[in-house]
XYZ file of C-alpha atoms in Angstrom:
457
model
C -0.480 -0.188 -0.164
C 2.836 2.422 1.052
C 4.259 1.679 -2.899
C 1.078 2.732 -3.988
C 0.477 6.164 -2.380
C 3.866 6.822 -3.154
C 3.507 6.677 -6.641
C 0.225 8.346 -6.300
C 1.756 11.234 -4.482
C 4.617 11.219 -7.668
C 2.105 10.848 -10.485
C 0.662 13.742 -9.458
C 3.493 16.348 -9.065
C 4.862 14.660 -12.484
C 1.570 15.536 -14.181
C 0.746 18.901 -12.683
C 4.172 20.034 -14.180
C 3.442 18.868 -17.375
C 0.126 20.511 -17.405
C 1.994 23.861 -16.283
C 4.429 23.345 -18.649
C 2.251 22.612 -21.937
C -0.544 23.558 -21.008
C -2.037 20.165 -23.306
C -6.170 19.932 -22.631
C -6.195 16.216 -21.999
C -3.819 16.903 -19.047
C -6.324 18.338 -16.929
C -8.456 15.437 -16.910
C -5.446 13.018 -16.177
C -4.856 15.286 -13.346
C -8.586 15.236 -12.266
C -8.549 11.711 -12.654
C -5.371 11.262 -10.118
C -6.599 13.164 -7.804
C -9.913 11.254 -7.178
C -7.934 8.045 -7.153
C -5.741 9.068 -4.184
C -8.579 11.011 -2.502
C -9.934 7.191 -2.601
C -6.788 5.597 -1.534
C -5.951 7.477 1.044
C -9.196 8.767 2.499
C -9.431 4.810 4.310
C -6.352 5.567 5.998
C -7.272 8.929 7.515
C -8.265 9.040 11.355
C -10.030 11.535 13.813
C -11.280 14.721 12.635
C -8.813 14.652 9.536
C -10.850 11.303 7.920
C -14.339 13.486 9.157
C -12.648 16.983 7.480
C -11.766 15.411 4.585
C -14.727 13.300 4.525
C -17.284 16.431 4.583
C -15.484 18.886 1.983
C -15.513 15.595 -1.056
C -19.087 15.356 0.215
C -19.993 19.036 -0.023
C -18.084 19.207 -3.000
C -19.728 16.744 -4.830
C -23.311 17.796 -3.656
C -22.419 21.431 -4.735
C -21.467 20.254 -8.317
C -24.861 18.026 -8.273
C -27.041 20.418 -7.655
C -25.350 22.986 -10.149
C -25.368 19.633 -12.697
C -21.682 21.011 -13.780
C -20.432 18.981 -16.200
C -17.789 16.821 -15.906
C -14.626 19.166 -16.878
C -15.955 21.452 -13.655
C -15.211 18.450 -11.948
C -12.381 17.669 -12.811
C -10.807 20.931 -12.814
C -12.071 21.174 -9.468
C -10.301 18.062 -8.049
C -6.902 19.451 -9.088
C -7.048 23.491 -7.517
C -4.663 22.076 -4.910
C -2.270 20.052 -6.878
C 0.199 22.661 -6.531
C 0.684 21.681 -2.997
C 1.119 17.765 -3.342
C 3.913 19.144 -6.071
C 5.746 21.275 -3.321
C 5.759 18.380 -0.462
C 7.402 16.344 -3.127
C 10.213 18.706 -3.889
C 10.371 21.700 -1.360
C 11.885 19.936 1.883
C 14.978 19.133 -0.403
C 15.941 23.265 0.523
C 16.188 22.114 4.127
C 18.423 18.947 3.448
C 22.027 21.576 3.351
C 20.667 22.909 6.622
C 21.458 20.158 8.277
C 24.889 19.771 7.324
C 26.595 19.410 10.963
C 28.797 21.739 10.917
C 26.177 24.109 10.446
C 24.501 22.842 13.081
C 27.193 22.980 15.106
C 28.437 26.696 14.777
C 24.330 27.756 15.294
C 24.400 25.971 18.800
C 27.722 27.630 19.769
C 26.348 30.974 18.301
C 22.918 30.739 20.065
C 24.235 29.069 23.870
C 26.744 32.320 23.701
C 25.311 35.014 21.750
C 21.860 34.814 22.923
C 21.695 35.585 26.800
C 19.169 37.726 27.612
C 15.547 37.148 27.780
C 14.704 39.499 25.297
C 17.945 38.297 22.345
C 16.741 34.914 23.415
C 13.128 36.147 22.995
C 13.535 38.084 19.251
C 16.478 35.679 18.511
C 14.293 32.609 18.511
C 11.720 33.705 17.095
C 13.660 35.418 14.248
C 15.573 32.117 13.529
C 12.359 29.544 13.586
C 11.062 31.943 10.853
C 14.278 32.129 9.240
C 14.896 28.182 9.376
C 10.859 27.394 9.125
C 10.871 28.964 5.521
C 12.947 26.532 4.220
C 12.306 22.879 6.182
C 8.554 23.741 7.516
C 7.412 22.382 10.747
C 11.058 20.710 10.804
C 12.415 24.338 12.341
C 10.227 23.566 15.200
C 12.120 20.412 17.009
C 15.748 22.251 15.981
C 15.158 25.221 17.238
C 13.748 24.385 20.073
C 16.789 22.044 20.557
C 19.007 24.975 20.566
C 17.446 26.839 23.056
C 16.835 24.113 25.271
C 20.369 23.326 25.636
C 20.175 24.629 29.163
C 17.074 24.651 31.457
C 15.383 27.488 31.282
C 11.612 26.980 33.295
C 11.337 30.757 33.461
C 11.189 31.493 29.544
C 9.091 27.956 28.546
C 6.222 29.615 27.800
C 7.562 32.830 26.444
C 9.917 30.391 23.798
C 6.805 28.587 22.927
C 4.923 31.600 21.828
C 8.191 32.800 19.824
C 8.551 29.180 18.301
C 4.844 29.647 17.290
C 5.067 32.863 16.499
C 8.027 32.794 14.707
C 6.536 29.663 12.288
C 3.641 32.056 11.732
C 5.782 35.230 9.924
C 7.623 32.487 8.011
C 3.936 31.338 6.830
C 3.894 35.093 5.417
C 6.715 35.187 2.982
C 8.111 31.717 2.611
C 7.952 30.810 -1.472
C 8.284 27.007 -0.482
C 4.969 26.753 1.480
C 1.644 25.963 0.793
C 0.130 29.347 1.233
C 1.998 30.863 -0.756
C 1.691 28.237 -3.463
C -2.407 28.466 -3.260
C -2.160 32.468 -3.241
C 0.306 33.127 -5.611
C -1.668 30.115 -8.362
C -4.987 31.420 -8.000
C -4.292 35.148 -7.962
C -1.299 34.617 -11.021
C 0.925 36.954 -9.052
C 4.904 36.799 -8.913
C 6.429 35.821 -5.472
C 9.080 38.571 -6.191
C 6.259 40.852 -6.957
C 4.653 40.619 -3.144
C 8.039 39.942 -1.051
C 8.072 43.957 0.103
C 4.639 43.497 1.152
C 5.151 39.956 2.970
C 8.112 41.021 4.906
C 7.119 43.901 6.039
C 3.873 41.599 7.390
C 6.510 39.233 8.692
C 8.050 41.669 10.492
C 4.648 43.025 12.396
C 4.542 39.589 13.610
C 8.217 39.657 15.808
C 7.153 43.796 16.736
C 4.001 43.067 17.989
C 5.390 39.745 19.764
C 7.621 41.112 21.243
C 5.537 44.561 22.747
C 2.981 41.907 23.531
C 5.132 39.910 25.661
C 7.664 42.432 27.143
C 6.226 43.083 30.310
C 6.980 39.245 30.900
C 10.323 39.248 29.068
C 11.400 42.637 31.662
C 10.593 40.296 34.583
C 12.657 36.925 34.027
C 15.598 39.602 31.957
C 17.140 40.272 34.877
C 17.252 36.549 36.633
C 18.435 35.750 33.020
C 21.337 37.985 33.158
C 22.580 37.202 36.395
C 22.260 33.342 35.127
C 24.313 34.230 32.207
C 26.981 36.098 34.450
C 26.821 33.181 37.034
C 27.638 30.666 34.175
C 30.498 32.596 33.036
C 31.811 33.218 36.210
C 35.677 31.908 36.292
C 34.580 29.345 33.299
C 37.809 29.777 31.614
C 36.617 27.002 28.861
C 33.698 28.420 28.385
C 35.049 32.088 27.625
C 37.001 30.471 25.112
C 34.190 28.892 23.751
C 32.527 32.171 23.816
C 35.216 33.905 21.993
C 35.070 31.420 18.830
C 31.282 31.264 18.614
C 30.445 33.507 15.494
C 27.613 33.473 13.166
C 27.397 30.426 11.028
C 28.242 32.311 8.294
C 28.612 28.817 6.173
C 24.458 28.542 6.502
C 23.556 32.348 6.048
C 25.339 32.184 2.195
C 23.334 28.814 1.601
C 19.672 30.292 2.719
C 20.312 33.478 1.401
C 21.399 31.697 -1.991
C 18.401 29.681 -1.904
C 16.111 32.822 -2.053
C 18.543 34.322 -4.764
C 18.194 31.579 -6.908
C 14.203 31.949 -6.868
C 14.582 35.962 -7.324
C 16.770 35.519 -10.064
C 14.976 32.556 -12.151
C 11.121 33.812 -11.429
C 11.622 36.940 -14.157
C 13.895 35.192 -16.527
C 11.990 31.478 -16.714
C 8.447 32.143 -18.395
C 6.829 29.479 -15.613
C 4.697 29.242 -12.955
C 6.598 30.353 -9.449
C 5.832 26.248 -8.011
C 7.576 24.814 -11.193
C 11.065 27.100 -10.517
C 10.664 26.006 -7.106
C 10.994 22.213 -7.810
C 13.151 22.955 -10.181
C 15.747 24.936 -7.846
C 15.013 22.316 -4.601
C 16.064 19.728 -6.980
C 19.243 20.857 -7.985
C 20.255 23.859 -6.051
C 20.675 21.745 -2.786
C 22.207 18.710 -4.070
C 24.790 21.054 -5.980
C 25.505 22.771 -2.374
C 25.563 19.398 -0.791
C 28.206 17.927 -2.925
C 30.518 21.463 -3.269
C 30.376 21.274 0.116
C 31.711 18.038 0.753
C 28.424 16.914 2.710
C 27.155 13.819 0.535
C 26.384 11.569 3.194
C 24.103 14.225 4.595
C 22.024 14.891 1.451
C 21.637 10.614 0.656
C 20.614 10.815 4.462
C 18.383 13.774 3.490
C 16.465 12.220 0.579
C 16.557 8.952 1.630
C 14.565 10.856 4.835
C 12.489 12.683 3.101
C 11.151 9.516 0.830
C 10.729 7.270 2.919
C 9.805 9.191 6.418
C 8.672 12.497 5.604
C 6.578 12.080 3.039
C 4.848 9.263 3.856
C 4.002 11.222 6.874
C 2.380 14.278 4.455
C -0.897 11.732 3.264
C -2.847 13.306 6.099
C -2.242 16.836 4.766
C -2.310 16.072 1.295
C -5.601 13.740 1.156
C -6.928 16.899 3.040
C -5.854 19.531 0.934
C -6.908 17.656 -1.997
C -10.460 17.582 -0.902
C -10.101 21.065 0.418
C -9.218 22.121 -3.116
C -12.130 20.063 -4.311
C -14.797 21.514 -1.848
C -13.226 25.144 -2.976
C -13.587 24.764 -6.603
C -17.241 23.529 -6.037
C -18.295 26.837 -4.457
C -16.664 28.933 -6.855
C -18.403 26.755 -9.607
C -21.863 27.338 -7.560
C -21.214 31.535 -8.283
C -19.782 32.004 -4.454
C -17.734 35.012 -6.000
C -20.942 37.003 -7.072
C -22.343 36.671 -3.940
C -19.749 38.232 -1.951
C -19.614 41.600 -3.277
C -23.669 41.594 -3.042
C -23.500 40.634 0.968
C -21.111 43.055 1.871
C -23.167 46.221 0.049
C -25.541 45.431 3.143
C -22.178 46.524 5.764
C -22.083 50.189 5.917
C -18.142 50.131 5.183
C -16.284 50.570 1.576
C -16.305 46.975 0.466
C -12.578 46.342 0.864
C -12.859 47.039 4.495
C -15.410 44.857 4.980
C -14.265 42.054 2.786
C -11.269 42.404 4.717
C -12.645 42.038 8.354
C -14.730 39.734 7.256
C -11.998 37.416 5.757
C -9.581 37.633 8.838
C -12.792 36.785 11.038
C -14.001 34.047 9.488
C -10.134 32.205 8.503
C -9.176 33.003 12.104
C -12.729 32.236 14.217
C -13.086 28.833 12.531
C -9.360 28.456 12.903
C -10.017 28.481 16.505
C -12.795 25.688 16.229
C -10.043 23.700 14.146
C -10.801 23.777 10.980
C -7.464 24.774 8.937
C -6.898 27.552 7.289
C -6.593 26.580 3.806
C -10.381 25.576 3.206
C -11.435 29.610 3.112
C -7.814 30.820 1.564
C -8.527 28.385 -1.359
C -12.499 29.698 -1.432
C -11.265 32.951 -1.342
C -8.109 32.845 -3.764
C -10.281 30.632 -6.184
C -13.818 32.147 -5.825
C -13.153 35.479 -5.507
C -12.550 38.198 -8.026
C -9.936 41.037 -5.940
C -11.720 43.899 -8.207
C -15.139 42.791 -7.241
C -14.648 43.573 -3.308
C -12.162 46.716 -4.232
C -8.907 45.407 -4.038
C -6.101 44.855 -5.844
C -4.527 40.886 -6.386
C -1.392 42.023 -4.073
C -3.514 43.345 -1.422
C -5.733 40.217 -1.492
C -2.800 38.091 -1.091
C -1.812 39.907 1.667
C -4.657 39.837 3.147
C -4.837 35.880 2.575
C -1.167 35.493 3.379
C -1.408 36.936 6.900
C -5.244 35.842 7.998
C -3.399 32.191 7.670
C -0.119 33.277 9.473
C -2.393 34.943 12.312
C -4.794 31.669 12.518
C -1.738 29.500 12.736
C -0.962 30.238 16.238
C -4.813 29.599 17.542
C -5.484 27.006 16.115
C -5.559 23.570 17.630
C -5.561 21.657 14.233
C -1.706 23.348 13.138
C 0.784 21.067 13.250
C 3.001 23.410 14.830
C 0.600 23.371 18.247
C 0.850 19.218 18.146
C 4.095 19.381 17.664
C 5.141 22.330 20.479
C 2.643 20.143 22.203
C 4.792 17.112 22.559
C 7.951 19.130 22.931
C 6.953 21.056 26.060
C 4.029 18.339 27.572
C 1.554 20.707 27.357
C -1.883 20.153 25.340
C -2.251 21.756 22.481
C -5.311 23.884 24.095
C -2.572 25.414 26.585
C -0.624 26.479 23.938
C -2.602 28.508 21.840
C -4.465 30.042 24.956
C -1.732 32.678 25.129
C -1.769 33.561 21.603
C -5.351 34.854 21.089
C -4.231 38.262 22.448
C -1.083 37.612 20.040
C -3.440 36.655 17.230
C -6.273 39.929 17.932
C -3.482 42.721 17.918
C -1.921 40.749 14.872
C -5.380 41.025 12.869
C -5.661 44.461 13.950
C -2.191 45.392 12.593
C -2.912 43.733 9.455
C -6.061 45.841 9.493
C -4.343 49.441 9.635
C -1.500 47.875 7.147
C -4.005 46.839 4.535
C -5.718 50.228 4.751
C -1.793 51.559 4.220
C -1.595 49.498 0.919
C -5.188 50.461 -0.206
C -3.755 54.626 -0.155
C -0.744 52.944 -2.520
C-alpha cells in the first residue's frame, strides 16, 4: 500500500508539472482523475477529525456540483485545484537538507548558546530564527530551534519561548516561497512571488514587533534573572569563555539560505513558468550542488532517503485534506460564490474592501480556533472571489490571505505547529494556543491597518 501511495503522489506531481509546462488539455482530465484516485486510496487511511473534515469536503463539493448540474470538466478542474500543494510537498523539503550539515548545526548551536544571553534577545532570536529556518524546512524548524533554545534548562522562559516558536513559524508563512499558503495564493491570483516579497517582509516583521511588545512586561520580569544566570555561568569558566570567543554567526549557513532565496528571485523573471515549477527545479538541483560542493554527500543522501521514506509518507494526511479542500473550493466557486460575496458586503455600511478584509480575517482566524484548517477558506477566497469585485488588487488580496493564514496558525488546535509543540512541552494544544489569542487579536488589527495603508498606495 505504501508503494501505491507514493506512486500516486509522484504521479500527481509529474502530471501537474507537465500541465503547467505544456498546457495540454488532456492533462486537465488526467490530473483530476489522479486526484480522485488519490483521495479514494488515501481516505480510508485517515483517522479522527482529519477523516471527518476530508469526507465533509468531498461530500460537500460533490453535492454542490450535482445541484449545479456541473459538467464533467468542472468536476475534474475542481479536483486539480490544490495539486500545486502535492507538488510542493514532493520537492520543497529538499531545500532543508543542507541546513542539517553537521558543521552548520554545531556552529548554530554555539552561536545560540553564547550570544543569545538575555531574555529579550533570546525571545527575539528564537522567533526570528524559527521564521528563517521555518521558511526552508517547514515544521522541521520547530524541534531544531527548540533543542537550540533548551540546551540549558530555562524554566522561567519556557512559556515565552513556546510563543516565540509558534509566532516565528507564523512569520514564515507570511513570506516563504516554499509553503502551501504561498503556492495557493500566487497560483490562484496569478502573481509573482518577487512582486509580493517587499509587502510580505513588512508583514513578517510586524509579527516580530507585535510579539515583542505584547510580551515585553513578562520579558522584563525574567530579564534580570536570565542576566544573573548568564553572569554566574561565565564567572571563572575559562573554557566557556574561550568557546564564547570562538563562537561566531554560522556564515556558511547564512550564505546558503540567502542563495536559496536568491535562486528563486533570479530565475523568476528569467523563466516564463509558474513559480511553483521554479521552486521545484531549484529544490532538485540547488541543494544537491551545494552539498556536493561542501563535501556533504552523506548528508544529502541521508536527507533524501529520510524525505522519501519518512517525511513524504507522513504527509499523506495533509495531502488528502488539502486535495479535498481544493475540490470543495472549486465547487464553491462553480456555484457563483464570487458573485455572492460583493452583494452581501453591500449591506455593510463600510467601504467594500474594508468589509471584505474584516470578513476574511475574522472567518479564517475564527474557524481556525475551532479546528478548521485555514486552507479551506483561503482556497475559497483565492479561487472564488475576484479581487476587483471587492475593491482590492491581487497584491492586496494576497497580503490579506497570507496574513490571515499566519494569524490563524497561532491559535489553531489543529495546526501541525501547536501539536508538535504540545509534544515537546508536554502541554495540551489548547494550553499552547491560548496565550496566542491576544497576539492573534493584535496581529489581526495590525493587518487591517497595514491593508488600509496598502489601499492608499
